[in-house]
Short mmCIF file of C-alpha atoms in Angstrom, two decimals:
data_model
loop_
_atom_site.label_atom_id
_atom_site.label_comp_id
_atom_site.label_asym_id
_atom_site.label_seq_id
_atom_site.Cartn_x
_atom_site.Cartn_y
_atom_site.Cartn_z
CA MET L 1 -0.01 0.01 0.02
CA SER L 2 1.33 3.45 -0.92
CA LEU L 3 1.78 6.23 1.61
CA GLY L 4 -1.06 8.13 -0.03
CA GLN L 5 -3.39 5.21 0.40
CA GLU L 6 -2.38 4.88 4.00
CA LEU L 7 -3.11 8.51 4.77
CA ALA L 8 -6.33 8.93 2.74
CA PRO L 9 -8.70 7.61 5.44
CA HIS L 10 -7.27 10.03 7.95
CA LEU L 11 -7.51 13.23 5.90
CA PRO L 12 -11.16 14.10 6.71
CA PHE L 13 -10.36 14.01 10.37
CA LEU L 14 -7.23 16.06 9.98
CA ARG L 15 -9.43 18.62 8.21
CA ARG L 16 -11.80 18.60 11.15
CA TYR L 17 -8.96 19.16 13.59
CA ALA L 18 -7.32 21.85 11.49
CA ARG L 19 -10.65 23.74 11.13
CA ALA L 20 -11.34 23.60 14.83
CA LEU L 21 -7.82 24.69 15.66
CA THR L 22 -7.90 27.74 13.34
CA GLY L 23 -11.61 28.55 13.59
CA SER L 24 -11.95 28.61 9.79
CA GLN L 25 -12.54 26.08 6.98
CA GLY L 26 -10.31 28.09 4.69
CA HIS L 27 -7.37 28.43 7.08
CA GLY L 28 -7.68 24.86 8.35
CA ASP L 29 -7.82 23.40 4.86
CA ALA L 30 -4.86 25.56 3.86
CA PHE L 31 -2.75 24.03 6.57
CA VAL L 32 -3.84 20.55 5.51
CA ARG L 33 -2.83 21.33 1.94
CA ALA L 34 0.57 22.58 3.14
CA THR L 35 0.98 19.39 5.12
CA LEU L 36 0.29 17.24 2.08
CA GLU L 37 2.54 19.31 -0.08
CA ALA L 38 5.36 18.85 2.41
CA ILE L 39 4.84 15.07 2.44
CA VAL L 40 4.76 14.89 -1.38
CA ALA L 41 7.93 17.07 -1.57
CA ALA L 42 9.86 14.93 0.91
CA PRO L 43 8.23 11.51 1.41
CA ASP L 44 11.38 10.10 2.96
CA ASP L 45 11.03 12.52 5.84
CA PHE L 46 7.60 11.19 6.74
CA PRO L 47 7.69 9.41 10.14
CA ARG L 48 7.51 5.69 9.35
CA ASP L 49 8.19 4.46 12.88
CA VAL L 50 4.67 5.39 14.09
CA ASP L 51 1.12 4.80 12.97
CA PRO L 52 0.37 6.70 9.69
CA ARG L 53 -2.30 8.84 11.46
CA LEU L 54 0.26 9.89 14.09
CA GLY L 55 2.79 10.65 11.37
CA LEU L 56 0.22 12.75 9.46
CA TYR L 57 -0.73 14.80 12.48
CA ARG L 58 2.98 15.18 13.40
CA THR L 59 3.75 16.61 10.01
CA PHE L 60 0.74 18.89 10.27
CA HIS L 61 1.99 20.15 13.65
CA ALA L 62 5.37 20.88 12.22
CA ILE L 63 3.75 23.10 9.55
CA TRP L 64 1.38 24.67 12.13
CA SER L 65 4.09 25.54 14.63
CA SER L 66 6.37 26.99 12.01
CA ALA L 67 3.65 29.41 10.76
CA ASN L 68 3.50 31.44 13.98
CA ILE L 69 0.08 32.72 12.99
CA GLU L 70 -0.88 33.14 16.64
CA GLU L 71 1.70 35.85 17.26
CA ASP L 72 0.33 39.06 15.78
CA PRO L 73 0.28 41.93 18.32
CA GLU L 74 -0.90 44.31 15.60
CA ALA L 75 -4.14 42.40 14.94
CA ASP L 76 -7.20 44.64 14.63
CA THR L 77 -9.58 43.57 17.51
CA ARG L 78 -12.45 45.25 15.74
CA GLU L 79 -12.64 42.44 13.13
CA PRO L 80 -13.46 38.82 13.74
CA GLU L 81 -9.96 37.59 13.04
CA GLY L 82 -8.54 40.33 15.28
CA ILE L 83 -10.85 39.23 18.05
CA ALA L 84 -9.69 35.72 17.59
CA GLN L 85 -6.02 36.81 17.68
CA ALA L 86 -6.62 38.77 20.88
CA ARG L 87 -8.20 35.72 22.52
CA LEU L 88 -5.39 33.44 21.29
CA ALA L 89 -2.98 35.72 23.09
CA ARG L 90 -4.79 35.00 26.33
CA ILE L 91 -4.52 31.19 26.21
CA THR L 92 -1.52 28.99 25.78
CA PRO L 93 -1.64 27.61 22.21
CA LEU L 94 -0.32 24.20 23.36
CA SER L 95 -3.20 23.94 25.88
CA ARG L 96 -5.74 24.35 23.18
CA GLN L 97 -4.02 21.93 20.90
CA ALA L 98 -3.79 19.35 23.69
CA LEU L 99 -7.47 19.67 24.42
CA LEU L 100 -8.56 19.21 20.82
CA LEU L 101 -6.21 16.34 20.18
CA THR L 102 -7.38 14.37 23.20
CA ALA L 103 -11.07 15.32 23.42
CA MET L 104 -11.96 15.71 19.73
CA GLU L 105 -9.42 13.56 17.90
CA GLY L 106 -9.21 10.82 20.52
CA PHE L 107 -5.43 10.64 20.93
CA THR L 108 -4.06 9.33 24.12
CA PRO L 109 -1.97 11.67 26.36
CA GLU L 110 1.11 9.80 25.21
CA ASP L 111 0.33 10.20 21.54
CA THR L 112 -0.63 13.81 22.07
CA GLY L 113 2.65 14.35 23.77
CA TYR L 114 4.44 12.96 20.72
CA LEU L 115 2.53 15.38 18.49
CA ILE L 116 3.18 18.56 20.46
CA GLY L 117 6.50 17.69 22.09
CA ALA L 118 5.37 17.13 25.73
CA SER L 119 5.15 14.34 28.24
CA ALA L 120 1.84 12.60 29.02
CA ASP L 121 1.76 14.30 32.39
CA GLU L 122 2.33 17.67 30.76
CA VAL L 123 -0.49 17.00 28.30
CA GLU L 124 -2.97 16.24 31.08
CA SER L 125 -1.95 19.50 32.76
CA LEU L 126 -2.34 21.39 29.53
CA VAL L 127 -5.82 19.96 28.97
CA ALA L 128 -6.89 21.00 32.44
CA GLU L 129 -5.45 24.43 31.87
CA ALA L 130 -7.27 24.84 28.57
CA LEU L 131 -10.62 23.75 29.97
CA ALA L 132 -10.32 26.07 32.98
CA GLU L 133 -9.34 29.07 30.90
CA ILE L 134 -11.85 28.63 28.14
CA GLU L 135 -14.73 27.99 30.55
CA ARG L 136 -13.90 31.29 32.26
CA GLN L 137 -13.84 33.18 28.99
CA THR L 138 -17.08 32.10 27.38
CA ARG L 139 -20.77 32.09 27.97
CA ALA L 140 -23.56 31.90 25.43
CA GLU L 141 -27.20 31.09 24.83
CA VAL L 142 -27.43 27.85 22.79
CA LEU L 143 -30.04 26.49 20.42
CA ILE L 144 -30.05 22.65 20.14
CA ILE L 145 -31.38 21.09 16.95
CA GLU L 146 -31.72 17.40 17.63
CA ASP L 147 -34.62 14.99 17.13
CA GLU L 148 -33.40 12.16 19.47
CA PRO L 149 -34.74 13.04 22.95
CA ILE L 150 -32.02 11.23 24.92
CA ILE L 151 -29.27 12.78 22.86
CA ALA L 152 -30.88 16.17 23.13
CA MET L 153 -31.09 15.82 26.91
CA ASP L 154 -27.44 14.81 27.07
CA ILE L 155 -26.34 17.75 25.01
CA GLU L 156 -28.43 20.14 27.09
CA THR L 157 -26.81 18.79 30.28
CA ILE L 158 -23.36 19.33 28.78
CA VAL L 159 -24.21 22.87 27.68
CA ARG L 160 -25.56 23.81 31.12
CA ASP L 161 -22.62 22.18 32.88
CA LEU L 162 -20.36 24.51 30.94
CA GLY L 163 -22.26 27.52 32.28
CA HIS L 164 -24.27 28.28 29.13
CA SER L 165 -28.05 28.55 28.87
CA VAL L 166 -30.35 26.78 26.36
CA THR L 167 -32.77 28.84 24.31
CA GLY L 168 -34.67 25.76 23.11
CA VAL L 169 -34.55 22.27 21.62
CA ALA L 170 -35.93 21.94 18.10
CA VAL L 171 -36.62 18.69 16.30
CA THR L 172 -37.50 19.88 12.78
CA ARG L 173 -36.16 22.49 10.34
CA ASP L 174 -39.15 24.78 10.63
CA GLU L 175 -39.12 24.57 14.41
CA ALA L 176 -35.37 25.36 14.55
CA VAL L 177 -35.80 28.46 12.38
CA ALA L 178 -38.78 29.67 14.37
CA GLN L 179 -36.96 29.26 17.68
CA ALA L 180 -33.89 31.01 16.34
CA MET L 181 -36.00 33.95 15.16
CA ALA L 182 -37.88 34.17 18.45
CA LYS L 183 -34.72 34.20 20.59
CA ARG L 184 -31.47 34.67 18.78
CA PRO L 185 -28.90 32.13 20.00
CA GLY L 186 -25.19 32.70 20.44
CA LEU L 187 -24.37 29.16 19.33
CA VAL L 188 -26.22 26.41 17.41
CA LEU L 189 -25.66 22.71 17.93
CA ALA L 190 -27.29 20.93 14.97
CA ASP L 191 -27.95 17.30 14.01
CA ILE L 192 -27.96 16.55 10.29
CA GLN L 193 -31.09 14.33 9.99
CA LEU L 194 -34.19 15.66 11.77
CA ALA L 195 -37.58 14.15 12.85
CA ASP L 196 -39.62 14.93 9.71
CA ASP L 197 -36.79 13.99 7.34
CA SER L 198 -35.86 17.65 7.07
CA SER L 199 -32.21 18.64 7.22
CA GLY L 200 -30.31 20.34 9.99
CA ILE L 201 -28.04 21.73 7.33
CA ASP L 202 -30.93 23.47 5.69
CA ALA L 203 -32.14 24.78 9.02
CA VAL L 204 -28.75 26.29 9.70
CA LYS L 205 -28.64 27.82 6.20
CA ASP L 206 -31.95 29.47 6.93
CA ILE L 207 -30.73 30.75 10.29
CA LEU L 208 -27.48 32.02 8.88
CA GLY L 209 -29.44 33.81 6.19
CA GLU L 210 -30.90 35.99 8.93
CA PHE L 211 -27.85 36.49 11.26
CA SER L 212 -24.34 35.24 11.93
CA VAL L 213 -23.85 32.64 14.64
CA PRO L 214 -21.24 29.86 15.28
CA VAL L 215 -22.54 26.40 14.46
CA ILE L 216 -21.40 22.93 15.50
CA PHE L 217 -22.79 20.05 13.38
CA ILE L 218 -23.34 16.58 14.84
CA THR L 219 -23.33 13.64 12.47
CA ALA L 220 -22.60 9.94 12.28
CA PHE L 221 -20.92 10.48 8.92
CA PRO L 222 -18.42 13.34 9.33
CA GLU L 223 -16.39 12.35 6.26
CA ARG L 224 -19.32 13.42 4.07
CA LEU L 225 -18.87 16.99 5.32
CA LEU L 226 -15.06 17.11 5.30
CA THR L 227 -14.11 16.78 1.68
CA GLY L 228 -12.63 20.26 1.36
CA GLU L 229 -14.50 20.73 -1.94
CA ARG L 230 -17.21 23.12 -0.90
CA PRO L 231 -18.26 25.45 2.00
CA GLU L 232 -18.46 23.05 4.96
CA PRO L 233 -18.75 23.19 8.74
CA THR L 234 -15.85 24.56 10.70
CA PHE L 235 -16.90 22.56 13.80
CA LEU L 236 -18.05 18.97 13.54
CA ILE L 237 -18.79 16.33 16.17
CA THR L 238 -19.01 12.63 15.27
CA LYS L 239 -21.84 10.42 16.61
CA PRO L 240 -21.73 8.62 18.96
CA PHE L 241 -19.85 11.32 20.84
CA GLN L 242 -18.02 11.63 24.16
CA ARG L 243 -19.07 14.41 26.53
CA SER L 244 -15.52 15.70 26.46
CA THR L 245 -15.74 16.05 22.69
CA VAL L 246 -18.80 18.21 22.88
CA LYS L 247 -17.27 20.38 25.57
CA ALA L 248 -14.14 20.89 23.53
CA ALA L 249 -16.03 21.77 20.34
CA ILE L 250 -18.32 24.23 22.16
CA ALA L 251 -15.36 25.92 23.87
CA GLN L 252 -13.43 26.24 20.62
CA ALA L 253 -16.44 27.44 18.57
CA LEU L 254 -17.22 30.21 21.14
CA PHE L 255 -13.53 31.02 21.41
CA PHE L 256 -13.60 32.45 17.91
CA ASP L 257 -16.95 34.18 18.22
CA SER L 258 -16.92 37.91 18.70
CA ALA L 259 -20.35 38.01 20.43
CA THR L 260 -19.51 35.69 23.29
CA VAL L 261 -19.84 37.29 26.68
CA PRO L 262 -16.83 36.68 28.97
CA ALA L 263 -17.83 34.68 32.03
CA VAL L 264 -17.59 36.35 35.43
#
């Protein structure tokens, strides 16, 4: 099997991680492209002593860390990217990376340490630091679009545990749009398939047509939304999900949102 064939199954999930890390589909996909270009240019440099997925993420992190995009003191905080840069300056980048790698991507502390150059104990400390810092910084009103009652209740519990409030739980496209118009949320958590065979994607498009709001999609088939070929979600959770994954995604989505109210 060629290196390309070994890496192909892991690319959608690297895109998910890159987008969550940068807060942008465009920026995340650009880093993934740069990673692949580096591998193609120097295939002999690709780490072959580890699992291909680990090697892929390791190469990505080498590209990410060399870019230094988080160090821009001149960023204009009036613009969304400026706001994100200002927030990035208030949280250790390694902490955020450690949180996403463990909670969203499912790497062990040992593997995460390999990726970011830290020990397993340091990774666990970084994760705790990131969670504490992000939870202090963000608070929002959340609309949940989910037609499975048990899943909706679980998500609502996670949202409230993080200190956020829930504006409502919608089970259809029309209900989701109506609730969003009645009380504008600061974050939307949306399933893809809804109760009446309507689409959570269409519901979100309708909502975004009225106002801007960060969105996290929840799906059992994330690879269908991570091709890099069209406008796609920046934040994506795979079903079945871990509570820690939802917490990490919520924290990161709100981290890049200019309307989020700092917690007190």
